[in-house]
């Protein structure tokens, strides 16, 4: 006890003595991950339900759910950064005679402290997929009447295991549990008994519904640690010394011609516009190298095809000049709230002029005169090529794909040849014109670090269990 | 403690970068220090590299073998004085059902036989000839500053007094400060022989180790920290002299080819995230007069 005052005195004097030393020794940030702290994250979408199987109300909610819910609810299988299937809550699986058996990993703790049982996983999958025959056999989930590529299907977020607890709340097995949720924010807490090791963070505070500009200002002021970012913001963030994390490309921005411009007699216009667009400039100068030029629906890292490059067919300009003036005028509709699409449309106006087309941009969120072509965003599922293309076809909708090709049937498990054939058929008549592929982007604040890998996986999954903060 | 190696040329130390081969690249420049003051540099010698995580590497008492600790096994490699390590010649699993923490730390104490292996919440006793490893799920004190082992699901130690720390380096007896300690937040503290903090130091760091150079001064410590952002996501090691309750920089930083995951005395392990490879190095202090 008598030594304490002396020790404290030394402690204080050392502080003073070292004030000068601090000036000459650069203070470096720490390197070993620290446990604890709350990460502040903002996202544009508002998550209305944490039920993984609940349909999102809009694309913003869908994007937010895709990023946030996997932190709470896990799937039986997962897709790794090289697009290979990996065990998740299922330690192994097999298919015998069309019947799938998934052996549940031992010792997986639910957020309520109980151990996950196969019957609970089966009940969750049955609720999400009423057409499947799902049952439990000991520690095995048995599934009949399911798609041929079921292990891939089970890696989708909507098939994550969510167990209905006695208080009717949904509990999961993920690295974080839901602590509170309201219409503006979600609070997640670390799952101390997480089967794959407790996360470094104690909590994640998720603000929802903030517009991109608000998010940007928030992280610049140091009020947030992680925000959705747009390629257009790259320069501004770089100037402020903020960092980025980026997935591989997992969204397509494309032009889609309306039916009256999708006929055979409009082929010259479509061909001319498709050829005129300088995708390299879109991806590079306009989107600040945060996008990739797109000449196909599915990005090369998923399809495995070498990226094609567009070339201007001979006689395009002459063909356009020969058209009636009305046909040489094109109206592109973009979502008024989509700054990236608007910037792309504005650039297309310039490119189209080179081939004699007059393009007007119609930015609207309500009723407006009929456009000739729309800019659409198509999410691309990081999965097997056939599943990624099937997802893109579904997102485009039957109306569009019906205009573009006669047959877009792609049975589950289709090989590369079939995928290439269908994709080629969809793009052949240039009713759908790929422009750029976009990655998921996040801006991260100074105090955020990730241990042993990036905070955002190439597949777009947030790796927040490995994130720590200073 | 780190060993030292004298080098024959006289150089002023300027920022050094460790290339993938593990050699420090030092650039000679006109010497600006007093003629009697030694120039010091941190030096590295690669021990082995592999894709599987390396927690620690220790030279067996016979000096001819390496004991390599990985998260799930202990392996043996032959080792010769030139520094070449053979492929694995023998291995045994670390038998436990524990879920390892994300920043897993482990240590081999091969100063005696049977050797000891320390993991969070697990201790093992191992023998050579033939290799045997027996583990139990219990937390034991690790070598160094008195502690109750690494917390089972964490990456830090706790002293008997309840103070938590990431790393500690012993300082020579005689001075009030007996330990340099990196706490969980990356602050550096000096502890007295009763493990009470007597000074908080200006630099920050997470891993510390004692160091020794024959050419003067000291005591020295090696401290890890994150390299400046323009270097990418890599760490660096810095050499300091402990002068009373201060740390005086004694060499330029040695930039590592990745993230430092372990610094146990003279052994450093680095994870090259981009190459997904772990490399173990021996660290030493070289000096020139």
XYZ file of C-alpha atoms in Angstrom:
759
model
C 0.000 0.000 0.000
C 2.824 2.391 0.808
C 4.346 2.039 -2.612
C 1.200 3.139 -4.444
C 1.543 6.951 -4.008
C 5.121 6.797 -5.234
C 4.134 4.728 -8.216
C 1.338 7.112 -9.080
C 3.675 10.073 -8.803
C 6.132 8.461 -11.138
C 3.309 7.698 -13.487
C 2.263 11.350 -13.660
C 5.773 12.686 -14.034
C 6.394 10.256 -16.822
C 3.422 11.666 -18.641
C 4.877 15.132 -18.503
C 8.378 14.025 -19.361
C 7.167 12.228 -22.422
C 5.214 15.080 -23.879
C 8.270 16.007 -25.919
C 9.109 12.465 -26.814
C 5.663 12.101 -28.320
C 6.537 14.802 -30.765
C 9.463 12.908 -32.192
C 8.071 9.391 -32.062
C 5.322 8.943 -34.567
C 2.252 7.495 -32.917
C 1.321 4.498 -34.967
C -2.027 2.804 -34.774
C -2.263 -0.631 -33.258
C -1.923 -3.828 -35.211
C -3.282 -6.572 -32.968
C -7.078 -6.685 -32.966
C -8.819 -5.334 -29.909
C -11.972 -6.757 -28.435
C -14.865 -4.479 -27.652
C -16.513 -1.337 -28.948
C -19.489 -0.502 -31.100
C -19.259 -0.188 -34.855
C -21.544 2.463 -36.312
C -22.871 1.520 -39.712
C -25.355 3.283 -41.980
C -27.326 1.810 -44.789
C -29.785 3.284 -47.252
C -32.432 0.601 -47.000
C -34.847 0.196 -44.110
C -35.094 -3.381 -42.889
C -38.698 -3.878 -41.856
C -38.454 -7.527 -40.879
C -35.469 -9.612 -39.853
C -37.144 -12.787 -41.094
C -34.707 -13.992 -43.772
C -37.574 -15.393 -45.851
C -39.662 -12.208 -45.796
C -39.755 -10.466 -49.174
C -38.102 -7.022 -49.210
C -40.304 -4.025 -49.864
C -37.888 -2.422 -52.314
C -34.426 -2.781 -53.813
C -32.840 -0.671 -51.074
C -34.234 -2.964 -48.397
C -33.138 -5.989 -50.409
C -29.559 -4.688 -50.538
C -29.511 -3.886 -46.832
C -30.967 -7.262 -45.919
C -28.352 -9.001 -48.058
C -25.599 -7.321 -46.083
C -26.978 -7.281 -42.550
C -29.054 -10.421 -42.041
C -26.195 -12.901 -42.708
C -24.536 -11.469 -39.597
C -27.470 -12.862 -37.603
C -28.849 -15.811 -39.526
C -26.673 -18.413 -41.197
C -27.240 -20.863 -44.012
C -26.557 -24.569 -44.244
C -24.098 -23.953 -47.075
C -22.064 -20.925 -48.054
C -20.318 -19.669 -51.186
C -16.679 -18.711 -50.720
C -14.662 -16.029 -52.464
C -13.781 -18.403 -55.292
C -17.471 -19.247 -55.816
C -17.123 -22.702 -54.336
C -19.703 -24.231 -52.048
C -18.546 -24.606 -48.460
C -20.121 -26.094 -45.350
C -22.052 -23.652 -43.201
C -24.417 -24.880 -40.528
C -24.325 -28.195 -42.374
C -21.058 -29.999 -41.808
C -21.636 -32.232 -44.842
C -24.324 -33.248 -47.309
C -25.180 -35.920 -49.827
C -27.849 -36.743 -52.359
C -29.167 -40.242 -52.722
C -31.896 -40.925 -55.235
C -32.996 -37.311 -55.368
C -33.211 -37.060 -51.582
C -30.826 -34.611 -49.945
C -29.390 -35.168 -46.485
C -27.639 -32.305 -44.679
C -25.856 -33.217 -41.458
C -26.099 -30.330 -38.997
C -22.829 -29.149 -37.481
C -22.404 -30.208 -33.859
C -22.420 -27.740 -31.005
C -23.836 -24.739 -32.857
C -25.263 -22.361 -30.300
C -28.416 -20.363 -30.989
C -28.665 -16.809 -29.717
C -30.937 -17.942 -26.873
C -28.208 -20.244 -25.577
C -29.702 -23.537 -26.748
C -28.003 -25.825 -29.235
C -29.309 -25.891 -32.791
C -31.180 -29.096 -33.607
C -31.853 -30.508 -37.038
C -35.625 -30.311 -36.537
C -35.333 -26.570 -35.921
C -33.387 -26.085 -39.138
C -35.943 -28.237 -40.955
C -38.847 -26.159 -39.612
C -37.123 -22.968 -40.735
C -36.538 -24.277 -44.258
C -40.083 -25.660 -44.477
C -41.534 -22.263 -43.585
C -39.441 -20.542 -46.225
C -40.105 -23.156 -48.926
C -43.594 -24.627 -48.583
C -43.229 -26.656 -51.784
C -40.285 -28.651 -50.414
C -40.668 -31.753 -48.288
C -38.361 -31.025 -45.346
C -37.943 -33.243 -42.320
C -35.374 -34.129 -39.696
C -33.767 -37.492 -39.062
C -31.616 -37.264 -35.950
C -28.981 -34.659 -36.687
C -29.776 -34.681 -40.401
C -32.113 -32.415 -42.357
C -33.758 -34.433 -45.127
C -35.159 -32.591 -48.135
C -37.253 -34.008 -50.989
C -38.968 -32.305 -53.915
C -36.301 -29.610 -54.006
C -34.297 -28.093 -56.867
C -31.516 -30.162 -58.373
C -28.928 -27.596 -57.283
C -30.230 -27.516 -53.716
C -26.850 -26.967 -52.002
C -26.477 -23.744 -54.007
C -30.048 -22.732 -53.252
C -29.471 -23.249 -49.546
C -26.613 -20.748 -49.616
C -29.079 -17.943 -50.394
C -29.882 -15.585 -47.561
C -33.596 -16.295 -47.752
C -32.862 -19.886 -46.743
C -30.938 -18.942 -43.608
C -31.970 -20.779 -40.469
C -34.225 -18.651 -38.261
C -35.665 -20.407 -35.235
C -38.870 -19.192 -33.631
C -38.156 -18.805 -29.901
C -40.733 -19.190 -27.145
C -41.343 -15.440 -27.107
C -42.002 -15.697 -30.890
C -38.833 -13.760 -31.704
C -36.592 -15.179 -34.419
C -33.196 -16.310 -33.211
C -30.252 -17.274 -35.328
C -26.790 -18.710 -34.949
C -24.703 -15.915 -36.470
C -21.849 -13.898 -35.014
C -24.292 -11.223 -33.856
C -27.767 -11.332 -32.345
C -30.521 -8.766 -32.692
C -30.704 -6.707 -29.537
C -33.135 -3.973 -30.627
C -34.872 -2.979 -33.813
C -37.106 -0.075 -34.718
C -37.893 1.735 -37.933
C -34.691 3.778 -37.841
C -32.053 1.530 -36.401
C -30.979 -1.964 -35.447
C -28.648 -2.813 -32.600
C -26.734 -6.075 -32.894
C -24.761 -7.590 -30.028
C -21.873 -10.058 -30.204
C -22.869 -13.699 -29.865
C -20.432 -14.800 -27.166
C -20.911 -18.515 -27.904
C -20.614 -18.205 -31.659
C -19.506 -21.563 -33.035
C -17.010 -19.904 -35.375
C -15.374 -17.740 -32.652
C -16.758 -14.667 -30.961
C -16.467 -11.467 -33.006
C -14.104 -8.738 -31.871
C -16.829 -6.108 -31.684
C -19.264 -5.940 -28.791
C -22.025 -4.336 -30.830
C -23.044 -2.903 -34.183
C -25.331 0.105 -34.361
C -27.038 0.214 -37.750
C -28.709 3.418 -38.845
C -31.224 2.846 -41.616
C -32.781 4.965 -44.312
C -30.085 7.607 -44.633
C -29.657 9.012 -48.134
C -26.228 8.482 -49.733
C -25.278 12.150 -49.309
C -26.191 12.047 -45.615
C -24.126 8.924 -45.133
C -21.167 10.510 -46.817
C -21.333 13.591 -44.628
C -21.735 11.420 -41.565
C -18.552 9.447 -42.158
C -16.657 12.600 -43.073
C -17.637 14.078 -39.708
C -16.476 10.910 -37.982
C -19.985 10.102 -36.744
C -20.122 6.776 -38.575
C -17.597 4.031 -39.246
C -19.009 2.284 -42.310
C -21.406 3.607 -44.956
C -22.748 2.574 -48.330
C -20.790 4.383 -50.997
C -21.267 5.126 -54.677
C -18.590 5.101 -57.339
C -19.279 8.781 -57.937
C -18.048 9.538 -54.418
C -14.614 7.984 -54.897
C -12.757 11.213 -55.517
C -14.395 13.055 -52.645
C -13.612 10.268 -50.207
C -10.036 9.998 -51.413
C -9.561 13.719 -50.875
C -10.706 13.301 -47.291
C -8.392 10.378 -46.707
C -11.149 7.840 -46.196
C -10.722 4.238 -47.270
C -12.870 1.965 -49.392
C -13.752 -1.661 -49.325
C -15.173 -3.213 -52.420
C -16.638 -6.545 -53.462
C -16.212 -8.065 -56.894
C -18.788 -6.842 -59.451
C -22.228 -8.003 -58.422
C -24.666 -5.628 -60.088
C -25.324 -4.903 -63.736
C -26.415 -1.566 -65.110
C -27.972 -2.031 -68.530
C -30.157 -0.365 -71.103
C -33.439 -2.075 -71.852
C -35.409 -1.021 -74.920
C -39.168 -0.658 -74.658
C -41.368 -2.893 -76.871
C -41.953 -0.227 -79.526
C -38.186 0.051 -79.953
C -37.562 -3.682 -79.691
C -38.893 -4.595 -83.104
C -36.772 -5.754 -86.012
C -37.114 -2.439 -87.883
C -35.474 -0.650 -84.923
C -32.395 -2.847 -85.031
C -30.261 -0.107 -86.594
C -31.023 2.303 -83.752
C -30.323 -0.301 -81.092
C -27.152 -1.437 -82.773
C -25.916 2.118 -83.217
C -26.585 3.093 -79.628
C -25.024 -0.070 -78.232
C -21.929 0.436 -80.331
C -21.635 4.140 -79.575
C -21.448 3.807 -75.810
C -17.901 4.053 -74.536
C -18.035 1.650 -71.619
C -14.382 2.138 -70.759
C -15.053 5.798 -70.124
C -18.182 5.013 -68.147
C -16.279 2.653 -65.872
C -13.073 4.662 -65.715
C -13.542 8.400 -65.882
C -17.196 8.601 -64.918
C -17.364 5.925 -62.232
C -13.772 6.544 -61.149
C -12.530 3.008 -61.762
C -15.065 1.616 -59.296
C -16.915 -0.241 -62.056
C -16.080 -2.612 -64.884
C -17.181 -2.260 -68.510
C -19.945 -4.787 -69.185
C -20.511 -6.636 -72.435
C -22.452 -9.496 -70.875
C -25.102 -9.904 -68.217
C -22.978 -11.996 -65.876
C -19.587 -10.559 -64.948
C -16.566 -12.580 -66.074
C -15.499 -13.515 -62.523
C -18.718 -15.520 -62.252
C -19.295 -16.669 -65.826
C -15.709 -17.602 -66.515
C -15.905 -16.082 -69.991
C -13.254 -13.691 -71.127
C -14.700 -10.184 -71.216
C -15.767 -9.182 -74.709
C -15.013 -5.779 -76.102
C -17.439 -3.829 -78.211
C -16.534 -2.746 -81.722
C -18.348 -0.310 -83.924
C -19.816 -2.147 -86.945
C -19.083 -0.565 -90.311
C -21.743 1.731 -91.732
C -23.510 2.399 -88.448
C -23.539 6.146 -88.838
C -24.743 5.944 -92.406
C -27.511 3.611 -91.350
C -28.662 6.010 -88.659
C -28.563 8.974 -91.023
C -30.891 7.155 -93.382
C -33.547 6.806 -90.671
C -36.475 9.199 -90.289
C -35.737 11.977 -87.799
C -38.271 10.653 -85.261
C -36.452 7.381 -85.084
C -33.136 9.100 -84.467
C -34.449 10.658 -81.272
C -34.335 8.493 -78.166
C -35.571 9.125 -74.654
C -33.802 7.307 -71.826
C -35.633 6.989 -68.545
C -33.697 6.799 -65.303
C -34.816 6.664 -61.707
C -34.743 10.203 -60.338
C -33.158 8.922 -57.128
C -30.355 7.071 -58.870
C -27.439 9.471 -59.304
C -25.207 6.833 -60.871
C -27.775 5.954 -63.538
C -28.323 9.625 -64.272
C -24.615 10.229 -64.697
C -24.400 7.273 -67.060
C -27.377 8.523 -69.067
C -25.824 11.972 -69.378
C -22.662 10.392 -70.736
C -24.648 8.291 -73.208
C -26.154 11.507 -74.591
C -22.647 12.549 -75.637
C -21.650 9.160 -77.056
C -24.883 8.807 -79.042
C -24.301 12.105 -80.774
C -21.241 10.560 -82.428
C -23.437 8.147 -84.387
C -26.143 10.686 -85.180
C -28.596 9.818 -82.424
C -30.250 12.505 -80.315
C -30.766 11.240 -76.799
C -32.804 12.931 -74.096
C -32.726 11.894 -70.460
C -35.952 11.595 -68.529
C -35.328 11.418 -64.778
C -38.583 10.652 -63.102
C -40.023 8.725 -60.237
C -43.645 9.092 -61.289
C -45.759 9.251 -64.397
C -44.022 10.524 -67.509
C -44.260 10.195 -71.285
C -43.339 6.802 -72.651
C -39.557 6.457 -72.958
C -37.718 4.477 -75.631
C -35.231 2.854 -73.360
C -34.690 2.522 -69.623
C -31.605 2.162 -67.470
C -32.054 -0.756 -65.108
C -30.060 -2.226 -62.256
C -29.873 -6.007 -62.106
C -28.415 -7.664 -59.001
C -26.121 -10.569 -59.802
C -26.013 -13.435 -57.339
C -22.465 -14.602 -56.572
C -23.152 -18.231 -57.333
C -22.733 -20.836 -60.034
C -22.894 -19.265 -63.543
C -26.258 -20.803 -64.377
C -27.773 -19.581 -61.141
C -26.317 -16.104 -61.611
C -27.758 -15.889 -65.120
C -31.115 -17.326 -64.027
C -31.247 -14.685 -61.301
C -30.500 -11.932 -63.808
C -33.213 -13.249 -66.127
C -35.705 -13.259 -63.272
C -34.734 -9.706 -62.315
C -35.135 -8.482 -65.893
C -38.626 -9.947 -65.926
C -40.498 -12.049 -68.418
C -41.624 -9.009 -70.408
C -38.072 -7.973 -71.199
C -36.592 -11.395 -71.734
C -39.595 -12.328 -73.879
C -38.779 -9.428 -76.186
C -35.110 -10.308 -76.293
C -35.129 -14.041 -76.943
C -37.514 -16.846 -77.694
C -36.097 -19.355 -75.273
C -34.403 -18.445 -72.029
C -35.022 -21.696 -70.213
C -32.025 -22.632 -68.122
C -32.530 -25.773 -66.051
C -30.715 -25.910 -62.705
C -27.239 -27.305 -63.074
C -26.860 -26.142 -66.684
C -23.292 -26.207 -67.928
C -21.229 -23.388 -69.334
C -22.323 -24.062 -72.912
C -25.982 -23.675 -72.060
C -25.291 -20.555 -70.013
C -23.344 -18.999 -72.863
C -26.038 -19.908 -75.389
C -28.863 -18.374 -73.375
C -26.904 -15.246 -72.542
C -25.920 -14.808 -76.170
C -29.532 -15.207 -77.255
C -30.640 -12.569 -74.758
C -28.108 -10.033 -75.991
C -28.122 -10.848 -79.689
C -30.771 -8.308 -80.711
C -29.433 -5.592 -78.415
C -32.762 -5.111 -76.718
C -30.781 -5.531 -73.519
C -27.497 -3.610 -73.632
C -25.069 -4.217 -70.747
C -23.201 -1.074 -69.703
C -21.191 -1.590 -66.530
C -20.846 -4.027 -63.684
C -20.736 -2.472 -60.232
C -19.291 -3.866 -57.011
C -20.716 -3.281 -53.564
C -18.816 -0.406 -52.054
C -18.374 0.777 -48.513
C -16.448 3.723 -47.187
C -14.745 2.995 -43.877
C -13.612 5.334 -41.168
C -10.186 5.650 -39.641
C -10.754 3.552 -36.548
C -11.996 0.495 -38.453
C -9.685 -2.459 -39.092
C -10.247 -5.960 -40.362
C -8.299 -8.944 -39.162
C -6.962 -11.474 -41.642
C -8.832 -10.218 -44.664
C -11.091 -7.466 -45.922
C -14.201 -6.198 -44.138
C -16.165 -6.923 -47.300
C -15.778 -10.290 -48.983
C -15.433 -10.522 -52.768
C -18.937 -11.989 -52.795
C -20.296 -8.861 -51.107
C -20.762 -10.455 -47.677
C -19.813 -8.156 -44.810
C -17.116 -9.770 -42.715
C -17.903 -7.820 -39.556
C -17.045 -10.667 -37.196
C -13.428 -9.996 -38.145
C -13.673 -6.233 -37.838
C -12.276 -4.424 -34.830
C -12.078 -0.793 -33.906
C -9.512 1.379 -32.184
C 16.131 -11.729 -25.682
C 17.138 -11.072 -29.227
C 20.677 -11.854 -30.272
C 22.858 -9.414 -32.129
C 25.056 -9.520 -35.154
C 27.799 -7.058 -35.919
C 28.156 -5.942 -39.474
C 31.306 -4.657 -41.007
C 30.089 -1.606 -42.855
C 29.139 1.663 -41.361
C 25.769 2.935 -42.422
C 23.198 5.408 -41.341
C 19.953 3.583 -41.003
C 17.223 4.791 -43.296
C 13.760 3.316 -43.732
C 14.119 -0.379 -44.283
C 11.774 -2.705 -46.050
C 11.742 -6.430 -45.616
C 11.364 -8.138 -48.922
C 9.573 -11.411 -49.358
C 12.800 -13.313 -48.950
C 12.915 -11.912 -45.461
C 16.084 -9.861 -45.749
C 16.281 -6.346 -44.459
C 17.302 -3.933 -47.186
C 19.377 -1.211 -45.645
C 20.578 1.713 -47.646
C 23.989 3.136 -46.871
C 24.140 6.857 -46.347
C 26.611 9.305 -44.831
C 26.811 8.761 -41.100
C 25.455 11.608 -39.041
C 25.916 10.265 -35.548
C 28.812 10.678 -33.207
C 31.787 8.411 -34.019
C 31.357 6.429 -30.828
C 27.621 5.903 -31.118
C 26.591 2.612 -32.664
C 24.227 2.379 -35.607
C 21.648 -0.221 -35.005
C 19.251 -2.009 -37.258
C 16.715 -4.733 -36.935
C 17.608 -7.756 -38.975
C 15.543 -10.748 -39.981
C 16.278 -14.272 -41.039
C 13.497 -16.389 -42.508
C 12.811 -19.678 -40.773
C 9.916 -21.107 -42.736
C 6.840 -20.138 -44.719
C 3.622 -22.029 -45.289
C -0.044 -21.509 -46.029
C -1.268 -22.903 -42.708
C -1.181 -20.448 -39.815
C 1.973 -20.568 -37.700
C 1.525 -19.701 -34.040
C 5.088 -20.195 -32.876
C 8.344 -21.831 -33.893
C 10.969 -22.996 -31.420
C 14.301 -24.675 -31.917
C 14.396 -27.992 -30.066
C 17.048 -28.390 -27.358
C 19.151 -30.492 -29.754
C 19.390 -27.506 -32.108
C 18.659 -29.726 -35.071
C 14.876 -29.601 -35.161
C 12.134 -27.019 -35.227
C 8.946 -27.426 -33.243
C 6.181 -25.675 -35.160
C 2.873 -24.890 -33.493
C -0.192 -24.544 -35.689
C -3.811 -24.171 -34.532
C -4.535 -27.876 -34.809
C -1.173 -29.599 -34.709
C 2.405 -29.630 -33.564
C 4.888 -30.583 -36.248
C 8.600 -31.230 -36.397
C 10.957 -30.104 -39.130
C 14.654 -30.734 -39.429
C 16.736 -27.603 -39.110
C 20.343 -26.850 -39.916
C 22.556 -23.942 -38.940
C 22.293 -22.349 -42.372
C 18.641 -21.854 -41.622
C 17.051 -24.383 -43.921
C 13.962 -26.110 -42.598
C 12.892 -29.429 -44.051
C 9.338 -30.521 -44.802
C 7.339 -31.834 -41.879
C 8.888 -35.051 -40.631
C 6.503 -35.736 -37.773
C 3.259 -34.264 -36.505
C 0.668 -34.723 -33.780
C -2.750 -33.094 -33.401
C -3.640 -30.658 -30.672
C -6.584 -32.525 -29.252
C -9.282 -30.231 -27.938
C -12.875 -29.356 -28.743
C -12.315 -25.701 -28.006
C -13.328 -23.059 -30.523
C -10.244 -20.967 -31.065
C -10.519 -17.187 -30.948
C -10.130 -15.273 -34.194
C -6.741 -13.870 -33.252
C -5.385 -17.177 -32.016
C -2.142 -17.020 -30.074
C 0.003 -19.969 -29.100
C 3.462 -20.493 -27.733
C 6.036 -23.256 -27.508
C 8.496 -23.327 -24.637
C 11.222 -25.694 -25.798
C 13.871 -24.576 -23.337
C 13.488 -27.987 -21.745
C 12.137 -31.439 -22.456
C 9.387 -32.373 -22.330
C 8.427 -29.107 -24.006
C 5.323 -27.060 -23.213
C 2.672 -25.739 -25.560
C 0.351 -22.928 -24.526
C -2.938 -22.122 -26.230
C -5.991 -20.164 -25.018
C -7.639 -22.404 -22.455
C -5.445 -25.368 -23.395
C -2.018 -26.502 -22.247
C -0.030 -29.370 -23.729
C 3.071 -31.253 -22.768
C 5.144 -32.618 -25.616
C 8.040 -34.963 -26.054
C 10.399 -35.713 -28.911
C 11.731 -39.104 -30.061
C 9.040 -39.980 -30.787
C 6.875 -36.904 -30.949
C 4.088 -37.008 -28.388
C 1.682 -34.210 -27.503
C -0.864 -34.480 -24.694
C -3.264 -31.601 -24.178
C -5.760 -30.713 -21.479
C -8.453 -28.060 -21.459
C -7.058 -25.884 -18.721
C -5.630 -22.431 -18.559
C -2.026 -22.289 -17.461
C 0.421 -19.482 -16.951
C 2.422 -18.636 -20.088
C 6.121 -17.709 -19.972
C 6.935 -14.102 -19.207
C 5.155 -11.609 -16.994
C 3.111 -13.542 -14.432
C -0.276 -14.288 -15.924
C -3.144 -16.699 -15.867
C -2.825 -17.516 -19.552
C -4.617 -16.094 -22.572
C -8.343 -15.763 -21.911
C -10.077 -18.692 -23.589
C -11.976 -16.708 -26.217
C -9.748 -13.666 -26.393
C -6.232 -12.641 -27.308
C -4.895 -11.089 -24.129
C -3.460 -12.090 -20.765
C -4.451 -11.192 -17.240
C -1.959 -10.684 -14.426
C -2.625 -12.090 -10.939
C -3.677 -8.547 -10.021
C -6.322 -8.564 -12.755
C -4.570 -6.264 -15.216
C -4.955 -7.263 -18.844
C -2.185 -7.024 -21.401
C -1.296 -8.196 -24.895
C 2.409 -8.593 -24.541
C 5.269 -7.973 -22.126
C 9.038 -7.742 -22.433
C 11.393 -8.147 -19.470
C 13.795 -5.343 -18.658
C 17.116 -5.794 -16.853
C 17.042 -5.806 -13.105
C 18.384 -2.794 -11.258
C 16.002 -0.215 -12.629
C 12.565 0.585 -11.284
C 10.918 -0.560 -14.490
C 11.049 -4.334 -14.805
C 8.602 -4.918 -17.646
C 7.527 -3.125 -20.774
C 3.884 -4.012 -21.230
C 1.500 -3.474 -24.150
C -2.026 -3.263 -22.864
C -5.170 -4.366 -24.735
C -5.637 -0.927 -26.279
C -2.118 -0.756 -27.650
C -0.752 1.598 -24.995
C 2.746 0.906 -23.686
C 3.355 0.903 -19.960
C 6.286 0.276 -17.678
C 5.596 -2.076 -14.786
C 7.647 -2.389 -11.634
C 8.569 -5.665 -10.022
C 5.163 -5.747 -8.331
C 3.487 -5.570 -11.752
C 2.196 -2.080 -11.044
C 2.308 0.545 -13.808
C 4.832 3.275 -13.143
C 4.770 5.082 -16.482
C 2.708 5.298 -19.624
C 4.850 5.750 -22.721
C 4.241 7.815 -25.792
C 4.589 5.240 -28.558
C 1.904 2.646 -29.073
C 2.285 -1.014 -29.932
C 0.739 -4.410 -29.443
C 3.623 -6.837 -29.343
C 6.867 -6.199 -27.538
C 10.017 -8.222 -27.042
C 13.298 -7.664 -25.290
C 16.379 -7.146 -27.482
C 20.116 -7.036 -26.971
C 22.982 -5.560 -28.933
C 26.585 -6.025 -27.937
C 27.661 -2.739 -29.382
C 26.270 -0.566 -26.694
C 23.485 1.013 -24.831
C 20.386 -0.788 -23.984
C 18.295 -2.209 -22.705
C 16.507 -2.459 -26.007
C 12.989 -3.487 -26.887
C 11.313 -4.295 -30.184
C 7.788 -2.955 -30.627
C 5.299 -3.762 -33.369
C 2.844 -1.312 -34.824
C 0.903 -0.712 -37.995
C 2.963 0.826 -40.800
C 1.854 4.167 -42.217
C -1.216 3.840 -44.391
C 0.640 4.450 -47.651
C 2.545 1.215 -47.025
C -0.654 -0.784 -47.210
C -2.002 -3.134 -44.572
C 1.334 -4.195 -43.133
C 3.051 -3.895 -39.795
C 6.484 -2.749 -38.850
C 8.925 -3.387 -36.042
C 10.786 -0.632 -34.274
C 13.783 -0.827 -31.970
C 13.849 1.393 -28.902
C 16.274 1.910 -26.079
C 14.710 2.083 -22.651
C 16.155 5.161 -20.938
C 14.647 5.546 -17.507
C 10.953 5.888 -18.136
C 11.326 6.781 -21.782
C 11.699 4.952 -25.049
C 14.305 6.361 -27.384
C 14.074 5.303 -31.054
C 17.219 3.357 -31.903
C 16.676 2.266 -35.490
C 14.466 2.948 -38.429
C 11.307 0.899 -38.640
C 11.566 -2.498 -40.252
C 8.573 -2.940 -42.506
C 7.159 -6.458 -42.502
C 5.649 -8.237 -45.498
C 2.259 -8.529 -43.814
C 0.528 -8.427 -40.466
C 2.516 -9.488 -37.423
C 0.619 -12.292 -35.702
C 3.221 -13.306 -33.123
C 6.355 -11.869 -31.542
C 7.766 -14.230 -28.978
C 11.278 -13.132 -28.013
C 13.353 -13.426 -31.187
C 10.658 -15.152 -33.252
C 8.210 -13.169 -35.340
C 5.360 -14.588 -37.414
C 3.867 -12.555 -40.213
C 0.701 -13.209 -42.199
C 0.972 -12.030 -45.774
C -2.751 -11.615 -46.370
C -2.461 -11.019 -50.105
C -0.438 -14.179 -50.641
C -2.339 -16.004 -47.878
C 0.941 -17.211 -46.442
C 2.487 -17.255 -42.990
C 6.192 -16.663 -42.515
C 8.278 -17.109 -39.400
C 11.447 -15.064 -38.915
C 14.228 -14.738 -36.440
C 14.726 -11.135 -35.421
C 18.090 -9.793 -34.372
C 19.795 -6.469 -33.810
C 22.757 -5.691 -35.999
C 25.165 -2.924 -35.220
C 28.171 -1.107 -36.624
C 30.675 1.242 -35.000
